Amino acid sequence: KSSSGRKRYNVLGAYSVKGTELITVTNDAYINSDPLVDLLTAINRLHPDTAITLVMDNARYQRCDKVMDKAKELGIDLLFLPPYSPNLNLIERLWKFTKKQCLYNRYYETFQQFKAAIDDCLNKVKSTFSEQVKTLLNPKFQLFGKSAIVTA
């Protein structure tokens, strides 16, 4: 069986590698600057007196004036990764883990069950899946001191 139709469930998230805390904002409409502003506000509400650097990719809605102004207002530094480098964005590993845990080879009768499965998995990040997630979202990267420059 497979689901019919095309409904989307969008999850924007921020994961603190120091505090192992996941903050999410979800919707089933479109992703634009509004949910991202909501995420920035949620981060600031939970950590009002903490210096925050939010690592993001280069989606167009992340670089708009509305987001940049809100981040500046809240004192959140935005660090944009180089284009085409999702491997450097730790949150991408969490999304892959989430899909593997609750979406691969699974059928949900209703869209509500689908959303509930994702929410349940994300709610277990700090409890049930904490050890797996700590290993998965380790911010240490291998650096190559002397690498050959090769073009293809």
PDB file of C-alpha atoms in Angstrom:
ATOM      1  CA  LYS A   1       0.000   0.000   0.000  1.00  0.00           C
ATOM      2  CA  SER A   2       1.041   3.574  -0.499  1.00  0.00           C
ATOM      3  CA  SER A   3      -0.534   6.844   0.383  1.00  0.00           C
ATOM      4  CA  SER A   4      -2.515   8.707  -2.209  1.00  0.00           C
ATOM      5  CA  GLY A   5      -2.340  12.402  -2.797  1.00  0.00           C
ATOM      6  CA  ARG A   6       0.431  14.805  -2.013  1.00  0.00           C
ATOM      7  CA  LYS A   7       0.391  16.288   1.445  1.00  0.00           C
ATOM      8  CA  ARG A   8       3.493  17.727   3.023  1.00  0.00           C
ATOM      9  CA  TYR A   9       4.583  17.857   6.624  1.00  0.00           C
ATOM     10  CA  ASN A  10       7.429  20.317   7.026  1.00  0.00           C
ATOM     11  CA  VAL A  11       9.719  20.249  10.020  1.00  0.00           C
ATOM     12  CA  LEU A  12      12.241  22.993  10.682  1.00  0.00           C
ATOM     13  CA  GLY A  13      14.553  22.134  13.503  1.00  0.00           C
ATOM     14  CA  ALA A  14      17.498  23.324  15.515  1.00  0.00           C
ATOM     15  CA  TYR A  15      19.618  20.881  17.475  1.00  0.00           C
ATOM     16  CA  SER A  16      22.034  21.961  20.178  1.00  0.00           C
ATOM     17  CA  VAL A  17      25.105  19.756  20.095  1.00  0.00           C
ATOM     18  CA  LYS A  18      26.071  20.992  23.564  1.00  0.00           C
ATOM     19  CA  GLY A  19      22.724  20.553  25.282  1.00  0.00           C
ATOM     20  CA  THR A  20      21.337  17.783  23.052  1.00  0.00           C
ATOM     21  CA  GLU A  21      18.105  19.723  22.761  1.00  0.00           C
ATOM     22  CA  LEU A  22      15.882  19.694  19.688  1.00  0.00           C
ATOM     23  CA  ILE A  23      13.601  22.619  18.917  1.00  0.00           C
ATOM     24  CA  THR A  24      11.135  22.178  16.063  1.00  0.00           C
ATOM     25  CA  VAL A  25       8.551  24.194  14.201  1.00  0.00           C
ATOM     26  CA  THR A  26       6.162  22.270  11.956  1.00  0.00           C
ATOM     27  CA  ASN A  27       3.499  23.027   9.385  1.00  0.00           C
ATOM     28  CA  ASP A  28       1.703  21.333   6.541  1.00  0.00           C
ATOM     29  CA  ALA A  29       1.680  24.309   4.202  1.00  0.00           C
ATOM     30  CA  TYR A  30       4.802  25.750   2.615  1.00  0.00           C
ATOM     31  CA  ILE A  31       8.206  26.548   4.007  1.00  0.00           C
ATOM     32  CA  ASN A  32       9.075  30.207   3.707  1.00  0.00           C
ATOM     33  CA  SER A  33      10.546  32.836   6.014  1.00  0.00           C
ATOM     34  CA  ASP A  34       7.607  32.782   8.471  1.00  0.00           C
ATOM     35  CA  PRO A  35       8.267  29.341  10.028  1.00  0.00           C
ATOM     36  CA  LEU A  36      11.972  30.183  10.177  1.00  0.00           C
ATOM     37  CA  VAL A  37      11.206  33.390  12.084  1.00  0.00           C
ATOM     38  CA  ASP A  38       9.054  31.261  14.414  1.00  0.00           C
ATOM     39  CA  LEU A  39      12.023  28.915  14.916  1.00  0.00           C
ATOM     40  CA  LEU A  40      14.353  31.826  15.718  1.00  0.00           C
ATOM     41  CA  THR A  41      11.803  33.126  18.232  1.00  0.00           C
ATOM     42  CA  ALA A  42      11.458  29.680  19.842  1.00  0.00           C
ATOM     43  CA  ILE A  43      15.228  29.352  20.146  1.00  0.00           C
ATOM     44  CA  ASN A  44      15.493  32.769  21.748  1.00  0.00           C
ATOM     45  CA  ARG A  45      12.601  32.069  24.120  1.00  0.00           C
ATOM     46  CA  LEU A  46      14.306  28.903  25.415  1.00  0.00           C
ATOM     47  CA  HIS A  47      17.801  30.443  25.538  1.00  0.00           C
ATOM     48  CA  PRO A  48      17.345  34.182  26.031  1.00  0.00           C
ATOM     49  CA  ASP A  49      20.741  34.884  27.591  1.00  0.00           C
ATOM     50  CA  THR A  50      22.851  32.470  25.565  1.00  0.00           C
ATOM     51  CA  ALA A  51      25.034  33.323  22.592  1.00  0.00           C
ATOM     52  CA  ILE A  52      23.550  31.324  19.710  1.00  0.00           C
ATOM     53  CA  THR A  53      25.071  30.575  16.327  1.00  0.00           C
ATOM     54  CA  LEU A  54      22.601  28.893  14.005  1.00  0.00           C
ATOM     55  CA  VAL A  55      24.182  26.898  11.179  1.00  0.00           C
ATOM     56  CA  MET A  56      22.035  26.888   8.054  1.00  0.00           C
ATOM     57  CA  ASP A  57      22.231  25.922   4.423  1.00  0.00           C
ATOM     58  CA  ASN A  58      21.588  28.376   1.622  1.00  0.00           C
ATOM     59  CA  ALA A  59      17.860  28.081   1.032  1.00  0.00           C
ATOM     60  CA  ARG A  60      16.563  31.351  -0.358  1.00  0.00           C
ATOM     61  CA  TYR A  61      14.016  31.848   2.440  1.00  0.00           C
ATOM     62  CA  GLN A  62      16.844  31.633   4.997  1.00  0.00           C
ATOM     63  CA  ARG A  63      18.730  34.572   3.519  1.00  0.00           C
ATOM     64  CA  CYS A  64      15.875  37.040   3.168  1.00  0.00           C
ATOM     65  CA  ASP A  65      15.779  40.382   4.994  1.00  0.00           C
ATOM     66  CA  LYS A  66      12.949  39.284   7.277  1.00  0.00           C
ATOM     67  CA  VAL A  67      15.011  36.388   8.678  1.00  0.00           C
ATOM     68  CA  MET A  68      18.247  38.374   8.836  1.00  0.00           C
ATOM     69  CA  ASP A  69      16.527  41.245  10.656  1.00  0.00           C
ATOM     70  CA  LYS A  70      14.831  38.917  13.161  1.00  0.00           C
ATOM     71  CA  ALA A  71      18.103  37.109  13.882  1.00  0.00           C
ATOM     72  CA  LYS A  72      19.844  40.430  14.443  1.00  0.00           C
ATOM     73  CA  GLU A  73      17.010  41.618  16.718  1.00  0.00           C
ATOM     74  CA  LEU A  74      17.267  38.426  18.795  1.00  0.00           C
ATOM     75  CA  GLY A  75      21.066  38.415  18.859  1.00  0.00           C
ATOM     76  CA  ILE A  76      21.342  35.130  16.956  1.00  0.00           C
ATOM     77  CA  ASP A  77      24.339  34.787  14.652  1.00  0.00           C
ATOM     78  CA  LEU A  78      23.600  33.044  11.363  1.00  0.00           C
ATOM     79  CA  LEU A  79      26.358  30.920   9.853  1.00  0.00           C
ATOM     80  CA  PHE A  80      25.687  29.843   6.286  1.00  0.00           C
ATOM     81  CA  LEU A  81      27.371  26.729   4.964  1.00  0.00           C
ATOM     82  CA  PRO A  82      28.973  26.684   1.530  1.00  0.00           C
ATOM     83  CA  PRO A  83      26.578  25.787  -1.293  1.00  0.00           C
ATOM     84  CA  TYR A  84      26.009  22.084  -1.972  1.00  0.00           C
ATOM     85  CA  SER A  85      27.451  20.876   1.330  1.00  0.00           C
ATOM     86  CA  PRO A  86      24.605  19.120   3.186  1.00  0.00           C
ATOM     87  CA  ASN A  87      27.201  16.749   4.663  1.00  0.00           C
ATOM     88  CA  LEU A  88      28.382  19.632   6.871  1.00  0.00           C
ATOM     89  CA  ASN A  89      24.906  20.325   8.230  1.00  0.00           C
ATOM     90  CA  LEU A  90      24.357  18.101  11.259  1.00  0.00           C
ATOM     91  CA  ILE A  91      20.577  18.527  11.195  1.00  0.00           C
ATOM     92  CA  GLU A  92      20.501  16.699   7.840  1.00  0.00           C
ATOM     93  CA  ARG A  93      21.769  13.609   9.673  1.00  0.00           C
ATOM     94  CA  LEU A  94      18.870  13.907  12.109  1.00  0.00           C
ATOM     95  CA  TRP A  95      16.343  14.146   9.258  1.00  0.00           C
ATOM     96  CA  LYS A  96      17.834  11.019   7.671  1.00  0.00           C
ATOM     97  CA  PHE A  97      17.690   9.202  11.024  1.00  0.00           C
ATOM     98  CA  THR A  98      14.057  10.265  11.497  1.00  0.00           C
ATOM     99  CA  LYS A  99      13.067   9.008   8.063  1.00  0.00           C
ATOM    100  CA  LYS A 100      14.774   5.684   8.743  1.00  0.00           C
ATOM    101  CA  GLN A 101      13.066   5.283  12.134  1.00  0.00           C
ATOM    102  CA  CYS A 102       9.510   6.121  11.201  1.00  0.00           C
ATOM    103  CA  LEU A 103       9.014   6.447   7.447  1.00  0.00           C
ATOM    104  CA  TYR A 104      10.984   3.843   5.502  1.00  0.00           C
ATOM    105  CA  ASN A 105       8.872   0.796   4.641  1.00  0.00           C
ATOM    106  CA  ARG A 106       5.917   2.078   6.636  1.00  0.00           C
ATOM    107  CA  TYR A 107       2.390   2.828   5.574  1.00  0.00           C
ATOM    108  CA  TYR A 108       0.144   5.231   7.465  1.00  0.00           C
ATOM    109  CA  GLU A 109      -3.576   5.086   6.777  1.00  0.00           C
ATOM    110  CA  THR A 110      -4.089   8.796   7.398  1.00  0.00           C
ATOM    111  CA  PHE A 111      -2.075  11.972   7.171  1.00  0.00           C
ATOM    112  CA  GLN A 112      -2.646  12.467  10.925  1.00  0.00           C
ATOM    113  CA  GLN A 113      -0.990   9.097  11.656  1.00  0.00           C
ATOM    114  CA  PHE A 114       1.900  10.073   9.396  1.00  0.00           C
ATOM    115  CA  LYS A 115       2.422  13.362  11.261  1.00  0.00           C
ATOM    116  CA  ALA A 116       2.047  11.646  14.640  1.00  0.00           C
ATOM    117  CA  ALA A 117       4.761   9.114  13.748  1.00  0.00           C
ATOM    118  CA  ILE A 118       7.206  11.878  12.844  1.00  0.00           C
ATOM    119  CA  ASP A 119       6.352  13.904  15.945  1.00  0.00           C
ATOM    120  CA  ASP A 120       6.724  10.819  18.146  1.00  0.00           C
ATOM    121  CA  CYS A 121      10.152  10.064  16.713  1.00  0.00           C
ATOM    122  CA  LEU A 122      11.329  13.652  17.186  1.00  0.00           C
ATOM    123  CA  ASN A 123       9.975  13.680  20.746  1.00  0.00           C
ATOM    124  CA  LYS A 124      12.144  10.641  21.507  1.00  0.00           C
ATOM    125  CA  VAL A 125      15.380  12.278  20.336  1.00  0.00           C
ATOM    126  CA  LYS A 126      16.350  13.279  23.863  1.00  0.00           C
ATOM    127  CA  SER A 127      15.115  10.106  25.573  1.00  0.00           C
ATOM    128  CA  THR A 128      14.824   6.835  23.653  1.00  0.00           C
ATOM    129  CA  PHE A 129      17.237   7.751  20.864  1.00  0.00           C
ATOM    130  CA  SER A 130      19.631   9.938  22.875  1.00  0.00           C
ATOM    131  CA  GLU A 131      22.734   7.727  22.537  1.00  0.00           C
ATOM    132  CA  GLN A 132      22.207   7.145  18.825  1.00  0.00           C
ATOM    133  CA  VAL A 133      21.634  10.835  18.187  1.00  0.00           C
ATOM    134  CA  LYS A 134      24.690  11.899  20.214  1.00  0.00           C
ATOM    135  CA  THR A 135      26.860   9.660  18.057  1.00  0.00           C
ATOM    136  CA  LEU A 136      25.147  10.691  14.859  1.00  0.00           C
ATOM    137  CA  LEU A 137      25.281  14.434  15.515  1.00  0.00           C
ATOM    138  CA  ASN A 138      28.866  14.612  16.696  1.00  0.00           C
ATOM    139  CA  PRO A 139      30.263  17.955  15.491  1.00  0.00           C
ATOM    140  CA  LYS A 140      33.759  16.577  14.890  1.00  0.00           C
ATOM    141  CA  PHE A 141      34.801  16.415  11.266  1.00  0.00           C
ATOM    142  CA  GLN A 142      37.860  14.853   9.700  1.00  0.00           C
ATOM    143  CA  LEU A 143      40.165  17.462   8.216  1.00  0.00           C
ATOM    144  CA  PHE A 144      42.730  16.684   5.578  1.00  0.00           C
ATOM    145  CA  GLY A 145      45.959  18.652   6.046  1.00  0.00           C
ATOM    146  CA  LYS A 146      47.649  17.736   2.794  1.00  0.00           C
ATOM    147  CA  SER A 147      45.124  16.853   0.167  1.00  0.00           C
ATOM    148  CA  ALA A 148      45.731  16.753  -3.545  1.00  0.00           C
ATOM    149  CA  ILE A 149      43.796  19.138  -5.723  1.00  0.00           C
ATOM    150  CA  VAL A 150      42.030  17.168  -8.424  1.00  0.00           C
ATOM    151  CA  THR A 151      39.523  18.408 -10.975  1.00  0.00           C
ATOM    152  CA  ALA A 152      37.093  16.293 -12.901  1.00  0.00           C
TER     153      ALA A 152
END
